[in-house]
mmCIF file of C-alpha atoms in Angstrom:
data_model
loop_
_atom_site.group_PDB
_atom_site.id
_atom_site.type_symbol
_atom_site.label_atom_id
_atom_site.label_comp_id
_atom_site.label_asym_id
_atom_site.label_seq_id
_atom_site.Cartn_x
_atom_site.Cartn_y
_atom_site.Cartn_z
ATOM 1 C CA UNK L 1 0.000 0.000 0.000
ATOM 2 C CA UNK L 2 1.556 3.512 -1.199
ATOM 3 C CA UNK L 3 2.003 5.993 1.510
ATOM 4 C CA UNK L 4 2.107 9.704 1.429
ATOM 5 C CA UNK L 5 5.443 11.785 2.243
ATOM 6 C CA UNK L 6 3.369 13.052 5.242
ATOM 7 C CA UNK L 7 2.684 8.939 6.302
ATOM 8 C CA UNK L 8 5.961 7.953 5.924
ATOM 9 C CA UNK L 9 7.873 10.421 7.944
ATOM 10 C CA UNK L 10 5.147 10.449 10.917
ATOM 11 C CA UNK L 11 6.428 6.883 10.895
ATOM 12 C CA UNK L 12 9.521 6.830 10.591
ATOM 13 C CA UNK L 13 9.355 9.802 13.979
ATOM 14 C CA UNK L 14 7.582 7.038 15.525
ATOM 15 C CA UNK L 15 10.113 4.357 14.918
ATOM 16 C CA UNK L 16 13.044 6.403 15.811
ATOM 17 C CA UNK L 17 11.547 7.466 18.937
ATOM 18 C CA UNK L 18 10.711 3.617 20.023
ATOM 19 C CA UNK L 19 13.906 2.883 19.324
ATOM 20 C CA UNK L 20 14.861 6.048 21.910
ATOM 21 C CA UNK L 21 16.854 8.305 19.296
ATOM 22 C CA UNK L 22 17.044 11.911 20.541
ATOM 23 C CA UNK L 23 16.673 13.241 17.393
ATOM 24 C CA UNK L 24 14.321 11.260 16.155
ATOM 25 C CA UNK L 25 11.985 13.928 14.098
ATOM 26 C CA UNK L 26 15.258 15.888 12.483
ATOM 27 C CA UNK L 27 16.762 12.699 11.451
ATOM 28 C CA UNK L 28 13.657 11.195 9.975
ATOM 29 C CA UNK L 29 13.141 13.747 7.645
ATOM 30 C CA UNK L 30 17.156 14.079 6.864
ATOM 31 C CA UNK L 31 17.018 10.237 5.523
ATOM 32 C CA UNK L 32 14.006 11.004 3.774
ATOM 33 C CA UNK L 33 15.619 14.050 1.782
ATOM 34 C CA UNK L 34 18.582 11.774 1.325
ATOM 35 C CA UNK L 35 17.013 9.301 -0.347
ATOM 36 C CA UNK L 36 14.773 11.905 -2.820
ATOM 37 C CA UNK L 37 17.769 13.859 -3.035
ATOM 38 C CA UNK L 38 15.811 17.027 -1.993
ATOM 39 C CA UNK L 39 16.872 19.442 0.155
ATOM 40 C CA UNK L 40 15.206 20.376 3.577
ATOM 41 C CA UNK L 41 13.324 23.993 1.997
ATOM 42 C CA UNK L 42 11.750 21.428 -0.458
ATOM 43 C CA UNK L 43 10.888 18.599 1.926
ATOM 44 C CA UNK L 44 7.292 20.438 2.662
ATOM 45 C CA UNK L 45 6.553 20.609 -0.862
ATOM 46 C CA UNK L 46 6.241 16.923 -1.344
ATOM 47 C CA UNK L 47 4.389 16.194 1.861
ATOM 48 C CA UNK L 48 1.053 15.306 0.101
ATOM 49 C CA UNK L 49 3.309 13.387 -2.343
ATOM 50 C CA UNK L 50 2.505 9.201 -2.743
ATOM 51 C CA UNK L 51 5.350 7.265 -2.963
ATOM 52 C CA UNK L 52 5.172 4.083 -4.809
ATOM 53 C CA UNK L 53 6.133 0.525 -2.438
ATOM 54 C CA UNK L 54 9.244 0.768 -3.446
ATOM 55 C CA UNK L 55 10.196 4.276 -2.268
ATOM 56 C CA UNK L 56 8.507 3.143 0.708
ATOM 57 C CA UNK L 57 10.573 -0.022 1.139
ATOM 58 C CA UNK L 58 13.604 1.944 0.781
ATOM 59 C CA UNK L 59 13.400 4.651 3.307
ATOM 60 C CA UNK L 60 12.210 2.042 5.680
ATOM 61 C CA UNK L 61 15.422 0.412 5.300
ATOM 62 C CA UNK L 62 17.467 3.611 5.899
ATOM 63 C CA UNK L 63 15.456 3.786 8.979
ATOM 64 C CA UNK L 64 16.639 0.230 10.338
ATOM 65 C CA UNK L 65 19.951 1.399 9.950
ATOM 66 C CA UNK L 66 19.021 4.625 12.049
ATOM 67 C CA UNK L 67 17.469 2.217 14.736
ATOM 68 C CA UNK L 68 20.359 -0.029 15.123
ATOM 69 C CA UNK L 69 22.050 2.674 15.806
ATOM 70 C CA UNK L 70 24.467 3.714 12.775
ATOM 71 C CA UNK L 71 24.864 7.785 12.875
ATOM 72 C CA UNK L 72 22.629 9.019 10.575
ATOM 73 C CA UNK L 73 25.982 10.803 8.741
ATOM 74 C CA UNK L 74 27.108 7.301 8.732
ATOM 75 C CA UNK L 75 24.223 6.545 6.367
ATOM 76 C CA UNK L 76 24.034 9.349 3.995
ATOM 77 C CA UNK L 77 28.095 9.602 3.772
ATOM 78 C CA UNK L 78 28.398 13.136 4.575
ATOM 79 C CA UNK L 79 28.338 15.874 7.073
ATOM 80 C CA UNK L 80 28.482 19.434 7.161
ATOM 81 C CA UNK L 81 31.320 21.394 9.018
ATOM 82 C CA UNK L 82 32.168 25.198 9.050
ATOM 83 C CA UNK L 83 29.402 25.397 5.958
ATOM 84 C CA UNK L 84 31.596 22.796 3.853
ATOM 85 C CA UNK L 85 30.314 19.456 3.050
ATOM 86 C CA UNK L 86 32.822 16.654 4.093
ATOM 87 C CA UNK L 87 32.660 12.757 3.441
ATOM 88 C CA UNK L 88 32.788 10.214 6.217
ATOM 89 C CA UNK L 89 32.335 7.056 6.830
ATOM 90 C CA UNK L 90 33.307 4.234 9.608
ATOM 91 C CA UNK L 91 36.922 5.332 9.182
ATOM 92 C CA UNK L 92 36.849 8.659 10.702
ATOM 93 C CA UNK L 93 35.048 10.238 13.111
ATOM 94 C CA UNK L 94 32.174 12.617 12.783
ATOM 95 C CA UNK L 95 33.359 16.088 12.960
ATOM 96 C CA UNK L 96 31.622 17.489 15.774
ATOM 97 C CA UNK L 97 30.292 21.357 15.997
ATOM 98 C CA UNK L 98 32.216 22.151 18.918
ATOM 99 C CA UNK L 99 35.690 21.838 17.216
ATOM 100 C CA UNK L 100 34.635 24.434 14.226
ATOM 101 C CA UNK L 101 35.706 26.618 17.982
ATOM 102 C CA UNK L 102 39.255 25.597 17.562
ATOM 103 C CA UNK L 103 38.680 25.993 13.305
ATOM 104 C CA UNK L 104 37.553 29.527 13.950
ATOM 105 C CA UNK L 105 40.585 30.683 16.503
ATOM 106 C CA UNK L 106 42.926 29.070 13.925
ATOM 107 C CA UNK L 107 41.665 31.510 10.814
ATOM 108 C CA UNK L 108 41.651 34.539 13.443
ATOM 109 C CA UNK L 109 45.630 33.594 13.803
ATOM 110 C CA UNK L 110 46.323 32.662 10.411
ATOM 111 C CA UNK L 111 44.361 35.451 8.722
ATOM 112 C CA UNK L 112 45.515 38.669 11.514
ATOM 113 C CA UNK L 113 47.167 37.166 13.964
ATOM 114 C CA UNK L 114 44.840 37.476 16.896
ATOM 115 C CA UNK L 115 43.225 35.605 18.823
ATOM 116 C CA UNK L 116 40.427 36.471 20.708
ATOM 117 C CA UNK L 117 40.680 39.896 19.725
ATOM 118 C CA UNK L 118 44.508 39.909 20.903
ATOM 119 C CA UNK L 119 47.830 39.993 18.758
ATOM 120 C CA UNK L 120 49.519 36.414 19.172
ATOM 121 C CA UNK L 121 52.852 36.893 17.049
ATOM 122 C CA UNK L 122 55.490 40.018 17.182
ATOM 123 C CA UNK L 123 54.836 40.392 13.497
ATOM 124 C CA UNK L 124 51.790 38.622 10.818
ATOM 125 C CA UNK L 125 53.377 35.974 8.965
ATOM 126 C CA UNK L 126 52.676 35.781 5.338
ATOM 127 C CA UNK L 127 51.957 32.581 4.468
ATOM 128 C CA UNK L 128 51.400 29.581 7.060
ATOM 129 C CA UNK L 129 52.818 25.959 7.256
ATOM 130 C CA UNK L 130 50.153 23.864 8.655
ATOM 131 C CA UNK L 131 49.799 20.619 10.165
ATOM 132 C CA UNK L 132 46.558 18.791 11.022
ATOM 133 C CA UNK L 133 47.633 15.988 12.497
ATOM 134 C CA UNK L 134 45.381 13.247 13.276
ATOM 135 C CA UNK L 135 43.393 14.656 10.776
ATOM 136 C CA UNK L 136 40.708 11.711 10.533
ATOM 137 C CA UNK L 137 38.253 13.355 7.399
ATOM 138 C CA UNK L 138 40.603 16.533 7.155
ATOM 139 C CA UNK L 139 37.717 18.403 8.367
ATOM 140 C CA UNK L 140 40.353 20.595 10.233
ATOM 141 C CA UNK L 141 43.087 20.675 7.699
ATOM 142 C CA UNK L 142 40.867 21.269 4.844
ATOM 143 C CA UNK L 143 38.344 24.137 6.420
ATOM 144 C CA UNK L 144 41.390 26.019 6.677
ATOM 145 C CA UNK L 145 42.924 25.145 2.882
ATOM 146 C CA UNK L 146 39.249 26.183 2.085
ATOM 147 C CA UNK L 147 38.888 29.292 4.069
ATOM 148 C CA UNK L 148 42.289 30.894 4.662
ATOM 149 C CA UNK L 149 44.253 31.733 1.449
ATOM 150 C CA UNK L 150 47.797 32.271 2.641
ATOM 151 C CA UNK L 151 47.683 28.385 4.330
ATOM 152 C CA UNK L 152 49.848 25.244 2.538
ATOM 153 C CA UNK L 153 48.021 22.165 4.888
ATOM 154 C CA UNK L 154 49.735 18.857 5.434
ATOM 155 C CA UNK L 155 47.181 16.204 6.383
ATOM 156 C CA UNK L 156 48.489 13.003 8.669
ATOM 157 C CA UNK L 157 46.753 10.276 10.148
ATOM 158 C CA UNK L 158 47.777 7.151 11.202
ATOM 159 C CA UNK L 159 45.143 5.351 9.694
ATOM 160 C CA UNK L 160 45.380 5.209 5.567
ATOM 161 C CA UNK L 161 41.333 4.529 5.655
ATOM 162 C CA UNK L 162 41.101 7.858 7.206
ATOM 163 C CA UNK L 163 44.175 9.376 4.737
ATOM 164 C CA UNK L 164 41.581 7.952 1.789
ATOM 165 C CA UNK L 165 38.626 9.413 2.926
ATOM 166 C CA UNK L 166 40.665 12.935 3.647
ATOM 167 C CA UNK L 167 41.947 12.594 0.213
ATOM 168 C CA UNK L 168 38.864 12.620 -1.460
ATOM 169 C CA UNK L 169 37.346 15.440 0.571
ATOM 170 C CA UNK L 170 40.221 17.396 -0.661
ATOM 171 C CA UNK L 171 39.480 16.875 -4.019
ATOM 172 C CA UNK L 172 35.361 17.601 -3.934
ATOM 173 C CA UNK L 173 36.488 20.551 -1.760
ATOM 174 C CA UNK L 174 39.029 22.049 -4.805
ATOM 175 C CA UNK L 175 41.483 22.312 -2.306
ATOM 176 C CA UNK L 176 43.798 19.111 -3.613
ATOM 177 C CA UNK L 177 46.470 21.605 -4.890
ATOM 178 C CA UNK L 178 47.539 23.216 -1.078
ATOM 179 C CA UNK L 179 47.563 19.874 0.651
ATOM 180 C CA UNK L 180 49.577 17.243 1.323
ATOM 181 C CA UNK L 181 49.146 13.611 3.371
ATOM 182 C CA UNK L 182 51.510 11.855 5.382
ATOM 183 C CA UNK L 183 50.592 8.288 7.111
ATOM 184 C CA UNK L 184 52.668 7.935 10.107
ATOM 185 C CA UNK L 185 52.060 7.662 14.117
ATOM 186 C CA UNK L 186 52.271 11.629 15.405
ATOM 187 C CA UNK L 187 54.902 13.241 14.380
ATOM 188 C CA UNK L 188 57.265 10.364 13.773
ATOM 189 C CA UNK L 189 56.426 11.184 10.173
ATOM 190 C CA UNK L 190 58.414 14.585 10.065
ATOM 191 C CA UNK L 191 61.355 13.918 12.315
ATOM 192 C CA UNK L 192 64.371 12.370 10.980
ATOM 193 C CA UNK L 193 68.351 13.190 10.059
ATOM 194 C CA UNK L 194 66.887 13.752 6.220
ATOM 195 C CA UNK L 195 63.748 14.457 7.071
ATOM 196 C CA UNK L 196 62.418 17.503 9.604
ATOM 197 C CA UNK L 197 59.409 19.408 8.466
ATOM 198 C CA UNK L 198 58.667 22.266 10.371
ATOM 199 C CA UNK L 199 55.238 24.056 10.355
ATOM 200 C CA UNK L 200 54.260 27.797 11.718
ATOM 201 C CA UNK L 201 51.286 25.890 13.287
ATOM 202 C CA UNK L 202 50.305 21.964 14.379
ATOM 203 C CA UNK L 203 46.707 21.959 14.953
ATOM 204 C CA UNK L 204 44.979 18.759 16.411
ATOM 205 C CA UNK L 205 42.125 17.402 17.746
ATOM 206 C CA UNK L 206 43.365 14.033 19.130
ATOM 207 C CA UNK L 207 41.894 10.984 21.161
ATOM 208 C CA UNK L 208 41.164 12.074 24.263
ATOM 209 C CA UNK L 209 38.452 9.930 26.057
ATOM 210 C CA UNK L 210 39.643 7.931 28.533
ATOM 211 C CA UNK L 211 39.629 3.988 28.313
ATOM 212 C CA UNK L 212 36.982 3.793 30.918
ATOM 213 C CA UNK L 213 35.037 6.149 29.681
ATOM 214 C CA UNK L 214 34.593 4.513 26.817
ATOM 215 C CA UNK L 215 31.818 2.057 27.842
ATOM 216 C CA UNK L 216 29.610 4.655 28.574
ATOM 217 C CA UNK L 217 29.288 6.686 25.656
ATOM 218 C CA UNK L 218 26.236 6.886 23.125
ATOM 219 C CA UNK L 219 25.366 3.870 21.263
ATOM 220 C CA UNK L 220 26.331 5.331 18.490
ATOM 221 C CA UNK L 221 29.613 6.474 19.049
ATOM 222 C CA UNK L 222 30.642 3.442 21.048
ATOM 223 C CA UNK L 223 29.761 0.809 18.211
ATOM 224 C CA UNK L 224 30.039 2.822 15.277
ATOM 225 C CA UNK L 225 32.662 5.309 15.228
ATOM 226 C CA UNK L 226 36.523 4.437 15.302
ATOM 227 C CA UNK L 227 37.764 3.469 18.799
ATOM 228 C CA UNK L 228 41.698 4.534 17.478
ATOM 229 C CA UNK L 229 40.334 8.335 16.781
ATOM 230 C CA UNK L 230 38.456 8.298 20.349
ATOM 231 C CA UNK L 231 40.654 5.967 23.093
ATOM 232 C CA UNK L 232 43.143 8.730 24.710
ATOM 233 C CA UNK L 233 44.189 6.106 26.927
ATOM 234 C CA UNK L 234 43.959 5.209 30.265
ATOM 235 C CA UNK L 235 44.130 8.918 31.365
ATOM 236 C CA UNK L 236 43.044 10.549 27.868
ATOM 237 C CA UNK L 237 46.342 12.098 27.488
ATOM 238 C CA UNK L 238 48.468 9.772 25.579
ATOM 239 C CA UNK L 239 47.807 11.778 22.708
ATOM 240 C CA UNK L 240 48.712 15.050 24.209
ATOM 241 C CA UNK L 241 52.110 13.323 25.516
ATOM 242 C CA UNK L 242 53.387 12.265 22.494
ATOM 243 C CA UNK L 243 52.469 14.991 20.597
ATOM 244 C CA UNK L 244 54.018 17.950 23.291
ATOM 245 C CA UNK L 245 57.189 15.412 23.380
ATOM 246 C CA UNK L 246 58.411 16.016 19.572
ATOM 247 C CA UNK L 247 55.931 19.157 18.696
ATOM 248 C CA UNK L 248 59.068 21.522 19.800
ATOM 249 C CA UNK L 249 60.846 19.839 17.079
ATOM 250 C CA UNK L 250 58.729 20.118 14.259
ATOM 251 C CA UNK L 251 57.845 24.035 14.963
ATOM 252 C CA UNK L 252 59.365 26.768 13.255
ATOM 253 C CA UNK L 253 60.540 29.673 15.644
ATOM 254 C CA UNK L 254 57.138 31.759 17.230
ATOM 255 C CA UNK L 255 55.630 28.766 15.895
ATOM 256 C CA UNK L 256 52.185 28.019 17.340
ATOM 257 C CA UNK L 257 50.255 24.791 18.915
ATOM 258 C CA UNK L 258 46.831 24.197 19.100
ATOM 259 C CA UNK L 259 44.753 21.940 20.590
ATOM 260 C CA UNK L 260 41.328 20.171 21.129
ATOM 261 C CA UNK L 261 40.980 19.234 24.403
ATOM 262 C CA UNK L 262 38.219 17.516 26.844
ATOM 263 C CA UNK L 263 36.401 20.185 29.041
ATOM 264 C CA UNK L 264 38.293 18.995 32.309
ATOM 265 C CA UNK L 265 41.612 18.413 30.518
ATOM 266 C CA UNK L 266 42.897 22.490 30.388
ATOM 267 C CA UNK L 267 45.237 21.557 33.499
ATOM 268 C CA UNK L 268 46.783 18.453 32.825
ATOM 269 C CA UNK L 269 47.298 19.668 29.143
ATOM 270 C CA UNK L 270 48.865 22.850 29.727
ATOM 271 C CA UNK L 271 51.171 21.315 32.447
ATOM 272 C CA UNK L 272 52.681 19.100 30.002
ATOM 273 C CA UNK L 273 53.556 21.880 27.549
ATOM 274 C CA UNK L 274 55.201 23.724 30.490
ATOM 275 C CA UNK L 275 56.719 21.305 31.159
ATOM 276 C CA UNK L 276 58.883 20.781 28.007
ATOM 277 C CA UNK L 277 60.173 24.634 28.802
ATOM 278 C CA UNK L 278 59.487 25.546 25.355
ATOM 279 C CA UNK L 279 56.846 27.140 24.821
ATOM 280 C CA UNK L 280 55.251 30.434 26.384
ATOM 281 C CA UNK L 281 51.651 32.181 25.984
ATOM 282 C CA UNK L 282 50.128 28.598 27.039
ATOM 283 C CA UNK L 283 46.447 29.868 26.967
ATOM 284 C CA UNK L 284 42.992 27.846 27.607
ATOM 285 C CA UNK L 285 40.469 28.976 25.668
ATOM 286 C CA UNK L 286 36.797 27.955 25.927
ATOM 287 C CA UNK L 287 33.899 27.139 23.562
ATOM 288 C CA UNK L 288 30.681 29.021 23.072
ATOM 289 C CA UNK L 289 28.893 26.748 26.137
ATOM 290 C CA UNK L 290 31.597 27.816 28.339
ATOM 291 C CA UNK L 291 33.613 24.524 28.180
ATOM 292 C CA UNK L 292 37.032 24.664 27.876
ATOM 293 C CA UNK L 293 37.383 23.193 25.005
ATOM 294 C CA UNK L 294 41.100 25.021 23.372
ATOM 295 C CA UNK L 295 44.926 24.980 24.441
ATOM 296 C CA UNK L 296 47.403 27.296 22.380
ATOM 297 C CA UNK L 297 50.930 27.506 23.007
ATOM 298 C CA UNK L 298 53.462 29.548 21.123
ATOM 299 C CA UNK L 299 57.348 27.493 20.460
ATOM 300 C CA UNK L 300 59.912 29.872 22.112
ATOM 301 C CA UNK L 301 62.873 28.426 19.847
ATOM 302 C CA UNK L 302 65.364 27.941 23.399
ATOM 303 C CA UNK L 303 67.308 25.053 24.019
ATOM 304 C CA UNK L 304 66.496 23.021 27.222
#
C-alpha cells in the first residue's frame, strides 16, 4: 500500500523514537531528503506526495539502519562542518560542531594574527605551514585550505582509511592543490636526520576519552565510530604526551600549537607543555557553552 510523504515520515518519527533516538523527528526527515535527493526547503513541498512501495521499502530500510544505531551521517556519507560538506564514513570520526571553535581561533591567527581579539605573534606571517595531524576526514586541515588563502596544509593520520577518505574530501572541496598527506604515528612522520618538516602551526584534535570512559558513551559512538580516533588512553592524554614530546621539534621559531581538548583536561594539558620549557603564551580557551574546550601555546625556539 503507497504511503504519502506526510505517512511515511510520521512513521519513521515514531520508529526512531521507540527505538529512543534523541533526534528522532530531524533525522527522519534528513534520511528522507537523502534518499529523494531534496533538500530540507523542499521537503514540505512533497508532503502530500505518494510514494510508490518501493520508495517506501527503501526509506524504511534507511530507517533500520538509524534504529540499530548507525549515525545518521554514517548513512548518507556526509556531514556538514564550518558550511563545507565533508565525506565520512566508519573510518573517521564525525566532525563534531564544537571543534569548528578551535577551526575559527585558527583563521583569526592565520588570517591577523589574533586571537580572541589579541595579537599572538610580534609580526603577521605571510603565508602559514600547517599541520593537522590526526586529521581523521581533514575536516580541520581542509576548512582552513578552504577558508584561509595564505595556508599550505599537510594532512596526517595514522590510519590510511582515514588518509583515503581525507583525500577525497580534498578533491570535492578544490582544495587538492595546497595539501599534502603523510601516514605515520604523530609526528614520527616529520622527524628524521633527512627528514624535519617544520610548520608555523600543528593543529589537532586528538583521542582524548579515557579507556573507561569509553563504555559509557552513546550507542552510536561506542559501536560505530573508530575506537583509534576516540581511546586517549587510560588517562586521555596519551595523545597530548606524544604529541608535546616532539611538537618543539617540528615548529618553526614563534611557531604556534593548538589543541582540542576535553572540558576537564585544560590543566593536565597545559602542564605538560610547560613542562617541556618551550613554549610560552600557554592559553585555555573555551567554547561558546563555556567549556574549555582550546589549548594554544606559542614554540619559544630555546634550548632546554
Amino acid at each position: 500500500m503507497s504511503l504519502s510523504v506526510k505517512e511515511i515520515l510520521n512513521i519513521g518519527r515514531r520508529q526512531l523514537e521507540e527505538s529512543h533516538i534523541a533526534d528522532a523527528a530531524i533525522d527522519c526527515k534528513i534520511l528522507y531528503c537523502f534518499l529523494m535527493n531534496v533538500s530540507s526547503a523542499q521537503l514540505i513541498l512533497e508532503y502530500q506526495r505518494i510514494l510508490p512501495d518501493s520508495l517506501c521499502d527503501e526509506y524504511f530500510k534507511l530507517l533500520d539502519k538509524r534504529s540499530a544505531g548507525v549515525p545518521v551521517q554514517y548513512i548518507i556519507g556526509t556531514q556538514e562542518f564550518m558550511g563545507l560538506t565533508f565525506k565520512v564514513n566508519e573510518s573517521v570520526l564525525i566532525p563534531r560542531q564544537d571543534t569548528e571553535t578551535l577551526v575559527e581561533d585558527a583563521i583569526s591567527i592565520i588570517r591577523e594574527n589574533k586571537l580572541r581579539g589579541e595579537d599572538l605573534l610580534p609580526k603577521k606571517k605571510k603565508e602559514f605551514d600547517v599541520l593537522d595531524l590526526c586529521c581523521g576526514s581533514g575536516a580541520i586541515g581542509l576548512s582552513l585550505a578552504s577558508l584561509c588563502d595564505n595556508v599550505k596544509v599537510t594532512c596526517s593520520d595514522i590510519s590510511q582509511e582515514a588518509l583515503s577518505v581525507a583525500r577525497e574530501n580534498a578533491e570535492k572541496l578544490g582544495v587538492a592543490k595546497k595539501v599534502g598527506f603523510e601516514c605515520g604515528n604523530l609526528l614520527v612522520p616529520f622527524k628524521g636526520k633527512f627528514k624535519n618538516k617544520k610548520f608555523d602551526l600543528i593543529i589537532s584534535n586528538p583521542p582524548y576519552i579515557k579507556t573507561s570512559v569509553i563504555p559509557t558513551l552513546q550507542k552510536e559512538v561506542r559501536d560505530h565510530e573508530p575506537m583509534m580516533a576516540l581511546d586517549g588512553g587510560l588517562g586521555g592524554l596519551d595523545f597530548y604526551r606524544g604529541i608535546v614530546a616532539d611538537a618543539a621539534g617540528c615548529l618553526k621559531k614563534s611557531g604556534i600549537l593548538m589543541f582540542e581538548i576535553g572540558h576537564d583536561q585544560k590543566d593536565a594539558v597545559s602542564a605538560l607543555i610547560e613542562e617541556t620549557e618551550q613554549f610560552e603564551k600557554i592559553t585555555g580557551l573555551q567554547d561558546l557553552a563555556g567549556r574549555d574546550r582550546i589549548i594554544v601555546a606559542t614554540f619559544t625556539a630555546k634550548k632546554k
